[in-house]
Coordinates of C-alpha atoms in Angstrom, one line a residue:
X1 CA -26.6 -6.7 18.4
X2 CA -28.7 -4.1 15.8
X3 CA -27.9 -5.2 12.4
X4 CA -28.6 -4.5 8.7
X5 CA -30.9 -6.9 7.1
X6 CA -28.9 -10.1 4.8
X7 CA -29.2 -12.8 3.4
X8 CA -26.8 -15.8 2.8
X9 CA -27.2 -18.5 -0.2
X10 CA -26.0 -21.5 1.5
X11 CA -25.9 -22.5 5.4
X12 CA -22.5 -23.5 5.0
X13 CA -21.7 -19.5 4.1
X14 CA -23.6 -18.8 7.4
X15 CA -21.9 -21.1 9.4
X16 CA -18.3 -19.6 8.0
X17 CA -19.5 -15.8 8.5
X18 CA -20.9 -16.7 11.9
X19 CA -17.7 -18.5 13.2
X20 CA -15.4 -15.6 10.8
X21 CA -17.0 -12.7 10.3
X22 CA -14.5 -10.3 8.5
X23 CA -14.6 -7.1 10.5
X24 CA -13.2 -4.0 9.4
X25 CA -12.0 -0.6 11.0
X26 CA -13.6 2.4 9.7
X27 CA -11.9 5.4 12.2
X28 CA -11.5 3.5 14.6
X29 CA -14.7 1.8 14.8
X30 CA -15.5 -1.7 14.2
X31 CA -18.3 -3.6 11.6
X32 CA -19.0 -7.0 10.9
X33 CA -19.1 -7.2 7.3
X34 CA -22.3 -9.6 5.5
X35 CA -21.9 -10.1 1.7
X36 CA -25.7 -9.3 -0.3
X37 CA -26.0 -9.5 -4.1
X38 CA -27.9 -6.3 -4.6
X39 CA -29.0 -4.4 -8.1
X40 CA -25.9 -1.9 -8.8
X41 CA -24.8 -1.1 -12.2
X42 CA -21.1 -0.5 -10.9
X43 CA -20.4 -3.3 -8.1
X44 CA -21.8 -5.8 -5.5
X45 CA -22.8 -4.1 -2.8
X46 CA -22.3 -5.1 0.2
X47 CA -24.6 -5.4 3.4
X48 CA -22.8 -4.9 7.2
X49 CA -23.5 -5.2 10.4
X50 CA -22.3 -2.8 13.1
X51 CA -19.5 -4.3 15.9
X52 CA -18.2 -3.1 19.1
X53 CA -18.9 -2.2 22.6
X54 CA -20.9 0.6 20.8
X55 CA -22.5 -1.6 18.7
X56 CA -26.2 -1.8 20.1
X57 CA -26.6 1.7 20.8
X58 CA -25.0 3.1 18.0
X59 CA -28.8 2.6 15.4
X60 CA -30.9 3.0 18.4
X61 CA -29.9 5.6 20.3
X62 CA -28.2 8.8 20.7
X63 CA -24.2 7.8 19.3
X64 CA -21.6 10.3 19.9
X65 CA -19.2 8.6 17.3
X66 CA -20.2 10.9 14.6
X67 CA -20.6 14.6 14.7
X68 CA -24.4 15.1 14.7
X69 CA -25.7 18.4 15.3
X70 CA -29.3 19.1 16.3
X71 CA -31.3 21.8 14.0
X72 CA -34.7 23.5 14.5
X73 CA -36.3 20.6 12.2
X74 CA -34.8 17.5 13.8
X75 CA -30.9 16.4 13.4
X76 CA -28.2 16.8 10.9
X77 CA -24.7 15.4 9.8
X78 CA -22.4 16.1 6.9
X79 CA -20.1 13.3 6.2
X80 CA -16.6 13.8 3.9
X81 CA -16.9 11.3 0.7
X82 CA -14.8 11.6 -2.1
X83 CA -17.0 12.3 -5.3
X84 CA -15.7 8.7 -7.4
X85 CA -18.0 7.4 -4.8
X86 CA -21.1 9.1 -4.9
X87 CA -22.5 6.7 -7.4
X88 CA -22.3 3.5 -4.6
X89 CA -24.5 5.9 -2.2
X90 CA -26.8 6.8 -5.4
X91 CA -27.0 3.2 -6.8
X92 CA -29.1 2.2 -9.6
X93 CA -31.7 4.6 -10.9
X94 CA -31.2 6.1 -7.3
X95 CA -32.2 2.6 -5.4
X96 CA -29.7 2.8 -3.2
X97 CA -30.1 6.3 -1.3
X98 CA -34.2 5.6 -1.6
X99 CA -33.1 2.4 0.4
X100 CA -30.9 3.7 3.0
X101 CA -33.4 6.7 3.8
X102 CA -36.7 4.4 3.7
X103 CA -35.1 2.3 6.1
X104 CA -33.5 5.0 8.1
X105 CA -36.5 7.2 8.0
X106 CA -34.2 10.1 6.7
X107 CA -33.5 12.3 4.0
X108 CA -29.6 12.4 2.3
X109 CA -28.0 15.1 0.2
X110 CA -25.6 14.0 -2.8
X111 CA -23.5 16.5 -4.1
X112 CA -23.4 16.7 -8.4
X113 CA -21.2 14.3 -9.7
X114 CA -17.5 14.9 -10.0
X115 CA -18.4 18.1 -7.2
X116 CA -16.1 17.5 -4.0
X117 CA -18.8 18.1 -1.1
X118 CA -20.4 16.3 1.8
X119 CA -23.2 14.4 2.1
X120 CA -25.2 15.4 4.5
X121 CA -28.3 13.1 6.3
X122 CA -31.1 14.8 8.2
X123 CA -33.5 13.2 10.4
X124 CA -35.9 14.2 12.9
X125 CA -34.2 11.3 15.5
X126 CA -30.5 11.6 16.3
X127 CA -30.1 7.6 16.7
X128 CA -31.8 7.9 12.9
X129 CA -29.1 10.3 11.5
X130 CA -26.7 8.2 13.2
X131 CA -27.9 4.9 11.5
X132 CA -27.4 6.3 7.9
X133 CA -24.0 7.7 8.5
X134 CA -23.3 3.9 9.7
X135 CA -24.5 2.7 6.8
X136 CA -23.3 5.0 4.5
X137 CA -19.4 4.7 6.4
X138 CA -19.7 0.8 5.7
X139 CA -21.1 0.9 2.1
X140 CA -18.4 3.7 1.6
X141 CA -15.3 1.4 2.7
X142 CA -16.5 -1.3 1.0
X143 CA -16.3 0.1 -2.7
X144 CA -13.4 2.4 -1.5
X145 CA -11.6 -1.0 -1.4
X146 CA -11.7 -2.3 -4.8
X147 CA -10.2 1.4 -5.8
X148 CA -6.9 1.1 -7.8
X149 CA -4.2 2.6 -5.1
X150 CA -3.3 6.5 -6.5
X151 CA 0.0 6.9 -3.9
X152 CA 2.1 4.8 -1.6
X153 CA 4.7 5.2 1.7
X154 CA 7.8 4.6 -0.2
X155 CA 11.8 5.2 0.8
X156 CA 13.6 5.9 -2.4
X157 CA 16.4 3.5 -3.8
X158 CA 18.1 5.3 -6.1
X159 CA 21.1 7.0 -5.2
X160 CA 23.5 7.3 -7.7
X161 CA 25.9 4.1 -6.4
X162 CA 23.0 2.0 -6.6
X163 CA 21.2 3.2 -10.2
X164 CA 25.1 2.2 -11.2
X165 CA 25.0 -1.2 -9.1
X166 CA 21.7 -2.0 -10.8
X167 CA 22.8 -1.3 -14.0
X168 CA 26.0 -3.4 -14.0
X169 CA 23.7 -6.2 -12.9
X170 CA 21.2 -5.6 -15.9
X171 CA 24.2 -5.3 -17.9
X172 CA 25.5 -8.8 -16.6
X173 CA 22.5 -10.1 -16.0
X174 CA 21.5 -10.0 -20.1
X175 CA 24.8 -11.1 -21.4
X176 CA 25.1 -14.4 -19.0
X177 CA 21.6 -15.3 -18.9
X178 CA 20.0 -13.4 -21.1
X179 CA 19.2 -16.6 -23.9
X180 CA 17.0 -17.7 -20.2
X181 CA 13.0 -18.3 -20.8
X182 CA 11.5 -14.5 -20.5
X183 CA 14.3 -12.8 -19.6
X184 CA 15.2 -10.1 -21.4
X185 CA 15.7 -6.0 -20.8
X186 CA 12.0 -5.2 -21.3
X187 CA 11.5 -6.3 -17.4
X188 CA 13.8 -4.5 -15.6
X189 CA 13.3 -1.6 -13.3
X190 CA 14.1 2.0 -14.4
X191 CA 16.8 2.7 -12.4
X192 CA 15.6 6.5 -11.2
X193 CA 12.7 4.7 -9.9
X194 CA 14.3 2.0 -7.9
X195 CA 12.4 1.9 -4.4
X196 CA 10.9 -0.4 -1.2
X197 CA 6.9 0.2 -1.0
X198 CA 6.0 0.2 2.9
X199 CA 2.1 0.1 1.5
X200 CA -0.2 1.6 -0.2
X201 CA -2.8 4.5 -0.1
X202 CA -6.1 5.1 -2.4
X203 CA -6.5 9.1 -1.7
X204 CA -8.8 9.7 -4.0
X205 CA -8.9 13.5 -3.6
X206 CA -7.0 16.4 -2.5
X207 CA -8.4 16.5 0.7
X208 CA -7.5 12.7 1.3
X209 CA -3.6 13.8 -0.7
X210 CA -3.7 16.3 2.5
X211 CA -5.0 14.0 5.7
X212 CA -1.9 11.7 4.2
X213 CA 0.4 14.1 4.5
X214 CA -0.6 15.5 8.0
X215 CA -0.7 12.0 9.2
X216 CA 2.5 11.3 7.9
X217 CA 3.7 14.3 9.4
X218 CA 2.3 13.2 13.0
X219 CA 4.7 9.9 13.0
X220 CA 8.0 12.3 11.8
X221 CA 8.6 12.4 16.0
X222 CA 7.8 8.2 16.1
X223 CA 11.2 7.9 13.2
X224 CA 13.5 10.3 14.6
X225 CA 13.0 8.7 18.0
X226 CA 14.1 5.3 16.0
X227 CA 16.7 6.5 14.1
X228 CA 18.0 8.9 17.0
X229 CA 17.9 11.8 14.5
X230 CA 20.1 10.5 11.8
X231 CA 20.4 9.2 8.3
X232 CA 19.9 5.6 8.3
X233 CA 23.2 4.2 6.4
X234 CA 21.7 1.0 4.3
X235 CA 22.8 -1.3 2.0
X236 CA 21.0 -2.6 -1.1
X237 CA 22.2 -6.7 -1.8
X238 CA 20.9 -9.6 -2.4
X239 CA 18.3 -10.8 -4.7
X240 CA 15.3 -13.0 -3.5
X241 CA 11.8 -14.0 -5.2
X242 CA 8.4 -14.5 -3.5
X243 CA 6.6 -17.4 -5.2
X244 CA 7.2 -21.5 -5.1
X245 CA 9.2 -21.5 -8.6
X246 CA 12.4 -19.9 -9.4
X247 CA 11.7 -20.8 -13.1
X248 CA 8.2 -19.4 -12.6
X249 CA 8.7 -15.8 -11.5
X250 CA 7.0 -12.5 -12.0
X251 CA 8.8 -10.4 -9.7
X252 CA 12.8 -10.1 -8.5
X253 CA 13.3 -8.1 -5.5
X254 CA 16.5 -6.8 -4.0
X255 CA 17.5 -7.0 0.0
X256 CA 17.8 -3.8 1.5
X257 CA 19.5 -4.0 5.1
X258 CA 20.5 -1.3 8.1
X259 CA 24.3 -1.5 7.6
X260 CA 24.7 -2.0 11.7
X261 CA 22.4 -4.7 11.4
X262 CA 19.9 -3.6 13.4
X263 CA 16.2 -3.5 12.1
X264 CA 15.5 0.4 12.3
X265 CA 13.8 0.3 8.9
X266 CA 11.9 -2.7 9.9
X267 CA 10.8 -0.3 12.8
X268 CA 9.8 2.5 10.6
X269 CA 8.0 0.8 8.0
X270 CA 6.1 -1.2 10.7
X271 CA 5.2 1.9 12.8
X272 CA 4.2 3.8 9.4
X273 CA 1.9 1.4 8.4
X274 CA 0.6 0.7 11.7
X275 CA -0.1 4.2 12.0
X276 CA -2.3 4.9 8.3
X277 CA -3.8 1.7 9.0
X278 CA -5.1 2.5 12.3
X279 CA -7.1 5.4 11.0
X280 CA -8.1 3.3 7.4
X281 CA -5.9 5.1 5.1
X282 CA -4.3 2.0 4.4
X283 CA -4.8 -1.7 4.6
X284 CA -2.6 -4.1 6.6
X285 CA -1.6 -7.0 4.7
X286 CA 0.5 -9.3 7.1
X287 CA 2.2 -8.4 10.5
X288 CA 5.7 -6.9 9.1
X289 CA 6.4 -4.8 6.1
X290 CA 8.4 -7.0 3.3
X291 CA 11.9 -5.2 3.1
X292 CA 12.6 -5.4 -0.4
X293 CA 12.9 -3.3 -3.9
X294 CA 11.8 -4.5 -7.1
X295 CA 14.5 -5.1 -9.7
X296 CA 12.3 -6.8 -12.1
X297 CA 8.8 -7.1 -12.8
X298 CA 6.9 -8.9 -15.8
X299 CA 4.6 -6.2 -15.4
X300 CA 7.0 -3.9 -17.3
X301 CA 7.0 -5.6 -20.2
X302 CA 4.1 -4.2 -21.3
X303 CA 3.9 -1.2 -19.4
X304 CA 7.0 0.3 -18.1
X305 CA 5.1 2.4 -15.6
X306 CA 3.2 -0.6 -14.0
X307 CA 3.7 -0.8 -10.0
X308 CA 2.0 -4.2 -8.4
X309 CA 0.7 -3.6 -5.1
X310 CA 3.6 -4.8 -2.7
X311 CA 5.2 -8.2 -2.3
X312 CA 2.4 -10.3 -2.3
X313 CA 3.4 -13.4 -4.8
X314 CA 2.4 -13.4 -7.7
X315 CA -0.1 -10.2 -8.1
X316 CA -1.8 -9.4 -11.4
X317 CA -1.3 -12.4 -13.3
X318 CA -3.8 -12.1 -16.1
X319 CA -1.6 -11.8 -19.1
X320 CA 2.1 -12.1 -17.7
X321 CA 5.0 -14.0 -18.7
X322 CA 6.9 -15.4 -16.3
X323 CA 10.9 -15.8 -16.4
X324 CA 13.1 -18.5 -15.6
X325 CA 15.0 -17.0 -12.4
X326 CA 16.9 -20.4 -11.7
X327 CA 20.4 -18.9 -13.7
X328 CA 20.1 -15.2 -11.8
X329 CA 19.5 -16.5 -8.4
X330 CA 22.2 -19.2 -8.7
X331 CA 24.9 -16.4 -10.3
X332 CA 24.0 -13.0 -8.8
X333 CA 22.3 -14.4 -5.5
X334 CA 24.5 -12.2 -3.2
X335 CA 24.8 -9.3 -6.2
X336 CA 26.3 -5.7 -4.0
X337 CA 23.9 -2.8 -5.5
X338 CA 25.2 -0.2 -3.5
X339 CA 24.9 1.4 0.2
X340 CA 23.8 5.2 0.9
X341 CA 22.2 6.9 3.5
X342 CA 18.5 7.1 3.6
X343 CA 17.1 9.9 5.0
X344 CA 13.5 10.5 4.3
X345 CA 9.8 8.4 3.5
X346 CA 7.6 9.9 1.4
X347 CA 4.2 9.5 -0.5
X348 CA 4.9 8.8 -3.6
X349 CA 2.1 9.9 -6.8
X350 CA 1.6 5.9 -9.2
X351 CA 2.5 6.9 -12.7
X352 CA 3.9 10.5 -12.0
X353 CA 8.3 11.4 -12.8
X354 CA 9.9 14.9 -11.0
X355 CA 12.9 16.4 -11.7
X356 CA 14.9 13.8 -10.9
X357 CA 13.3 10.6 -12.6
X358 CA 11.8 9.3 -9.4
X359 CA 8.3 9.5 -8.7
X360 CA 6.4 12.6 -7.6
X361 CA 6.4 13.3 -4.0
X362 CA 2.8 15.3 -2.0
X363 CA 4.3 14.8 1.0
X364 CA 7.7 13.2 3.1
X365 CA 9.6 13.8 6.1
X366 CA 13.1 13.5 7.0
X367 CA 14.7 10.9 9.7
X368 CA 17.5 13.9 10.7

């Protein structure tokens, strides 16, 4: 197998990449991923290794996974890249592009930075060109995943009967436990913004904003096959938390169910994420999408607008106060929000409000 020159700093570390190697999908093609301290001003960079039945061909020879044309000086290819991540292709003082084409024996082109382009590699060997673009595709994902998420896959919450559910159990909630360690108003979900987060997306410019939407459009067939070309008639009840102590928590969720009982949003939410996943718009986190809505969030206490990045735990802790859950869960355990019928997922814009209070929508499609 060709790979990218690393280095490890203990043989331990070797031992645990060798056995585990974290590979990662970059459309639809596999790479071993090697960690390397290098010299960058913004992040660690990362060093990779290419995996797959591809894999030895792909830095030697002729590789038809990227779209290489040949020129009357040799061979060329023009890759998209958002422009936030220009500067990980640059590196320090330019070290990193001088690296990637010394080593490549090519030459790459940078747009100006904050000017949406391509970066395009020439070479006089194909298998060359084809190396950079590797290496470039791999450095790319790796910074592209310590990106703050911009939107997410969301189904909204917040019909009328359940903003007035949720506010009779804020109401409640305050006056009969609201003397409880960290609990108080501050926390709570705004109501226009109740939700359930299938995952989320780092599109980090238009052009990503539109491949979302197309692919989201692509799996509208895949929902109304699963809902049979109706409204999904849910119901919002239930509270549950995600961590070890109920006088320890960060986050309160809501269940959200399929009133027949059947797990049709299961299915959609799944099949979603399968689907942005499978093409590296999004990252899978565990094997089934958590079916749940935030009703209160620590986060909010100091930012009203905060989102945490699904139902992972306990998620941004630096600086939170927890609350004592013990009294909620014990009184308002089987709390009845509401029941509607959903009929749409869309992709939802972080720290945006339209018309209606809810977040700002760049794309969605309809289950009817």
């Amino acid at each position: 197998m060709s790979s990218f020159s690393s280095s490890l700093s203990s043989s331990s570390l070797c031992v645990m990449d060798i056995l585990r190697p974290l590979l990662i999908n970059i459309n639809g093609r596999i790479y071993r991923k090697n960690p390397v301290q290098e010299e960058c001003p913004y992040e660690e960079e990362d060093d990779y290794s290419y995996s797959g039945a591809d894999a030895e061909q792909c830095l030697d020879e002729p590789c038809d996974a990227h779209d290489i044309e040949q020129t009357e000086k040799g061979f060329r290819c023009a890759i998209d890249v958002p422009s936030v991540l220009y500067k990980y292709i640059i590196g320090k003082k330019g070290e990193t592009r001088k690296r990637l084409e010394s080593d490549t024996k090519t030459s790459i082109s940078i747009p100006k930075q904050g000017v949406e382009g391509q970066i395009v590699v020439t070479g006089a060997h194909r298998a060359a060109v084809a190396s950079a673009v590797t290496r470039i595709e791999v450095l790319i994902d790796s910074f592209r995943r310590k990106q703050p998420f911009t939107h997410f896959l969301s189904f909204a919450l917040n019909h009328p009967q359940v903003q007035d559910g949720f506010l009779r159990f804020r109401e409640e909630v305050l006056e009969q436990c609201g003397q409880d360690s960290g609990v108080d108003v501050s926390i709570f979900q705004n109501p226009a913004k109740l939700h359930l987060t299938i995952g989320t997306l780092a599109l980090l410019n238009e052009q990503e904003v539109t491949r979302a939407n197309e692919l989201l459009q692509q799996c509208h067939s895949v929902i109304r096959e699963i809902t049979q070309a109706k409204p999904l008639p849910v119901e919002v009840r239930g509270i549950e938390y995600m961590n070890d102590d109920p006088s320890m928590v960060d986050v309160l969720y809501a269940k959200v169910a399929v009133q027949d009982g059947s797990d049709k949003l299961q299915q959609i939410a799944d099949r979603l994420v399968e689907c942005f996943a499978s093409v590296g718009l999004m990252e899978r986190e565990r094997d089934r999408v958590k079916i749940h809505g935030t009703i209160m969030n620590t986060l909010f206490r100091k930012d009203p607008s905060a989102e945490d990045k699904g139902a992972s735990g306990r998620p941004n802790n630096k600086d939170r106060e927890a609350f004592n859950a013990r009294n909620i869960l014990q009184m308002f355990g089987e709390f009845y929000f509401g029941a509607f019928e959903l009929n749409s997922v869309q992709i939802s814009q972080r720290f945006s409000t339209d018309g209606t209070g809810y977040y700002s929508s760049v794309g969605h499609v309809t289950f009817s």
